[in-house]
Amino acid sequence: MIMSFFFGLLMATLLCLQSAAQVKTMTVKLNDAKATVSPTMWGVFFEDINMGADGGIYAELVKNRSFEFFKPMMGWAVHRKQAMEGDLLVINRQGENSNNPRFLRVTARKAAKGDLGMTNEGFRGMGIKQNLQYHFSVMYRQQKPGVKLHVELLNAAGNVIGGTTLVPQATNNDWQKQQVRFAATATESKAKMRLWFEGDGVIDLDMISLFPQDTWKGRPGGLRADMVQLLADMKPGFLRFPGGCIVEGYDLSQRYQWKKTVGPVEDRQLLINRWNFEFAHRPTPDYFQTFGLGFFEYFQLAEDIGAEPMPILNAGMACQFNSGEVVPLDELQPYVQDALDLVEFANSDTTTKWGKVRAYMGHPAPFRLKYLGIGNENWGPQYIERLEIFTKAIKERYPDIQLVTSSGTDPNFNPFSEKGFAYLDSTLRKMNVDIIDEHYYRSPEWFLTNAKRYDMYPRNGPKIFAGEYAAQSHKPASDRSRNNWQTALAEAAFMTGLERNADVVTMASYAPLFAHADGWQWTPDLIWINNLHAYGTPNYYVQKLFSLYKGTKVVPLTADKQVIAGQDSLYASAVMDEKSNELIIKLVNYSGQQQTTSFILEGVKAVATDGMRVVLQGNNLNDVNTFESPNQIAPQEKPFQVKNKKITLDMEPYSFSVLRVKLSAGKQP
Ligand code: AHR
């Protein structure tokens, strides 16, 4: 009995060693290019979830700067010595200004510094950097001149780490904006900002704001540069925004309305963020949308990072996981008008109503919008009948705009459910829509199995946009899901299938994009941030490598005439880049064994004698990047040799490699 057990074990080990030692030979046919890789192939999807915008990429440090949160003083702690009731009074001027109704009236009665003040806690604290300049600004109206403002930054221990004094200049009774600057004397990730009111008088305050100077491109009131840089480094083909479920809202009153997000920032009406209360396990009662990052800024961001803008608009339907309410068809017109006006805002000249708004905001040149999404994750006949109305109106006026349409939330073909994919996919195909958006938040195994998903798709008809996907180490949106190496590797395997089918799939983006370590609602996420730092997950590096080396033409890569999609736990695809004149091979080794692979390059006269491989590798599928070890899994370059148009390489266990070889003789320059 014992003997036979050991014999079995020995045989199994030998078989394993033999398979590990076996060389997997694949052929790449360079003269048989079929599909063109769309320049938009790999992009990013931004949604204000996980404090991605307010508290994240929008660099404002003051939370509830205009007292518009549901609880008007949320985020503010009040300090008063001998003040009278009503000396800090929230006033609501709904009739005069319905977009920004509240402000704070401060009455100081011969107050010394330290008598009357308030402290803002920031978004889970404020990230402050030593020696950096900070811009404090406030809108004020002097009811009785005589109050000055002392601004102080405090570290976690409550000590002052920078500050200045703002003495109101204007004495008339109109709203004014005034700004002062000062440098911080220390770095602190959990700072707060305190204001002391000194003097004798009455002053109204609104839009109390603090921005660092080091925003992206140094724009005042702009975006966090480190976060934008991580996006720019990916060279994304498109930017999908602003969601996601926030487009839909819990109900229609909470839907995203782009017109309320443009123009002067103090006029952008605050809205609750639907992720504020979505998950009982991660309630975020202080999560609101100030729209400091609004539609103009999204377009500008897309332009900055070289991405095609892809706004998504509400289709007259609230989130079907929430209220699911719909607007009656005969009341859909304002929604359709929003879509038409958005194209005008983005593309028309400055003589038009909305082109003028764009120019006023600082961008007279058009943004050249090509893609527009109608609805996010909508399903059922109620979606289709609304989509038909949108499509007719938009195509009549703007026939060149490509419309992105929803196939719901479930990528599996269940013919018996109208929520399901089969109904939507077949209906959208009958409608001959431009682009179908598919979403999948599934297990790593699902991603591996679906590496061949698009091999079976019709080659004609609508293009596919893999608009939201992420492998889940636990359940979707579970607080136990992790951005571990297993999920990233499974996504890489799946993405070889997207790339191989670039004639069908023309766009793809991971979701969600950002998460604040102290303010998230949903895991996993591509990029994690805290108040001072940001790092890319292993999944980020997978996305980045596919994007940087996307190539221009797909070339066949096979073994025994089969595509490589799971045999021996290998997944592979190949493209040529006609601009850099390179062959680019992507290969995932999803096994825990090193595997020797050979690539025979056919259909090419000569290739370089050396190439470069970029490798992502983790010894353990549970490996993750962290703030402390942001490069635990990060790209490493390894040169290799090419002999007689053949590459033979040992692929590390659990690795993703991108191989690049010049398609011309000699050594690479
Ligand atoms: O990415 C998080 C959410 O997942 C999106 O808002 C929604 O579209 C999907 O359900």
JSON list of C-alpha atoms and ligand atoms in Angstrom, two decimals, residues 45 47 49 240 243-246 248 274-275 321 376-377 409 439 441 468 511-513 522, ligand 1:
[
{"chain": "A", "resi": 45, "resn": "PHE", "atom": "CA", "xyz": [-12.76, 54.44, -16.74]},
{"chain": "A", "resi": 47, "resn": "GLU", "atom": "CA", "xyz": [-15.97, 57.14, -11.61]},
{"chain": "A", "resi": 49, "resn": "ILE", "atom": "CA", "xyz": [-16.36, 56.10, -6.17]},
{"chain": "A", "resi": 240, "resn": "ARG", "atom": "CA", "xyz": [-14.77, 56.97, -19.92]},
{"chain": "A", "resi": 243, "resn": "GLY", "atom": "CA", "xyz": [-19.56, 56.55, -14.22]},
{"chain": "A", "resi": 244, "resn": "GLY", "atom": "CA", "xyz": [-20.76, 54.01, -13.53]},
{"chain": "A", "resi": 245, "resn": "CYS", "atom": "CA", "xyz": [-23.75, 53.97, -11.29]},
{"chain": "A", "resi": 246, "resn": "ILE", "atom": "CA", "xyz": [-23.36, 57.64, -10.34]},
{"chain": "A", "resi": 248, "resn": "GLU", "atom": "CA", "xyz": [-27.88, 56.70, -12.94]},
{"chain": "A", "resi": 274, "resn": "ARG", "atom": "CA", "xyz": [-24.72, 57.48, -4.51]},
{"chain": "A", "resi": 275, "resn": "TRP", "atom": "CA", "xyz": [-21.82, 55.56, -2.93]},
{"chain": "A", "resi": 321, "resn": "PHE", "atom": "CA", "xyz": [-30.12, 47.91, -8.41]},
{"chain": "A", "resi": 376, "resn": "ASN", "atom": "CA", "xyz": [-24.51, 52.77, -17.88]},
{"chain": "A", "resi": 377, "resn": "GLU", "atom": "CA", "xyz": [-25.57, 49.33, -16.70]},
{"chain": "A", "resi": 409, "resn": "THR", "atom": "CA", "xyz": [-24.43, 43.72, -15.80]},
{"chain": "A", "resi": 439, "resn": "HIS", "atom": "CA", "xyz": [-19.13, 44.47, -17.91]},
{"chain": "A", "resi": 441, "resn": "TYR", "atom": "CA", "xyz": [-16.77, 41.47, -12.30]},
{"chain": "A", "resi": 468, "resn": "GLU", "atom": "CA", "xyz": [-15.77, 47.56, -16.80]},
{"chain": "A", "resi": 511, "resn": "ALA", "atom": "CA", "xyz": [-12.93, 49.24, -13.05]},
{"chain": "A", "resi": 512, "resn": "PRO", "atom": "CA", "xyz": [-13.01, 50.91, -10.63]},
{"chain": "A", "resi": 513, "resn": "LEU", "atom": "CA", "xyz": [-9.98, 53.13, -11.17]},
{"chain": "A", "resi": 522, "resn": "TRP", "atom": "CA", "xyz": [-15.51, 48.96, -3.38]},
{"chain": "B", "resi": 1, "resn": "AHR", "atom": "O1", "xyz": [-17.25, 50.15, -10.93]},
{"chain": "B", "resi": 1, "resn": "AHR", "atom": "C1", "xyz": [-18.17, 50.12, -9.89]},
{"chain": "B", "resi": 1, "resn": "AHR", "atom": "C2", "xyz": [-19.59, 49.94, -10.39]},
{"chain": "B", "resi": 1, "resn": "AHR", "atom": "O2", "xyz": [-19.73, 48.70, -10.98]},
{"chain": "B", "resi": 1, "resn": "AHR", "atom": "C3", "xyz": [-20.02, 50.88, -11.47]},
{"chain": "B", "resi": 1, "resn": "AHR", "atom": "O3", "xyz": [-20.46, 52.08, -10.96]},
{"chain": "B", "resi": 1, "resn": "AHR", "atom": "C4", "xyz": [-21.12, 50.15, -12.14]},
{"chain": "B", "resi": 1, "resn": "AHR", "atom": "O4", "xyz": [-21.23, 50.46, -13.49]},
{"chain": "B", "resi": 1, "resn": "AHR", "atom": "C5", "xyz": [-20.82, 48.70, -11.89]},
{"chain": "B", "resi": 1, "resn": "AHR", "atom": "O5", "xyz": [-21.87, 48.04, -11.34]}
]
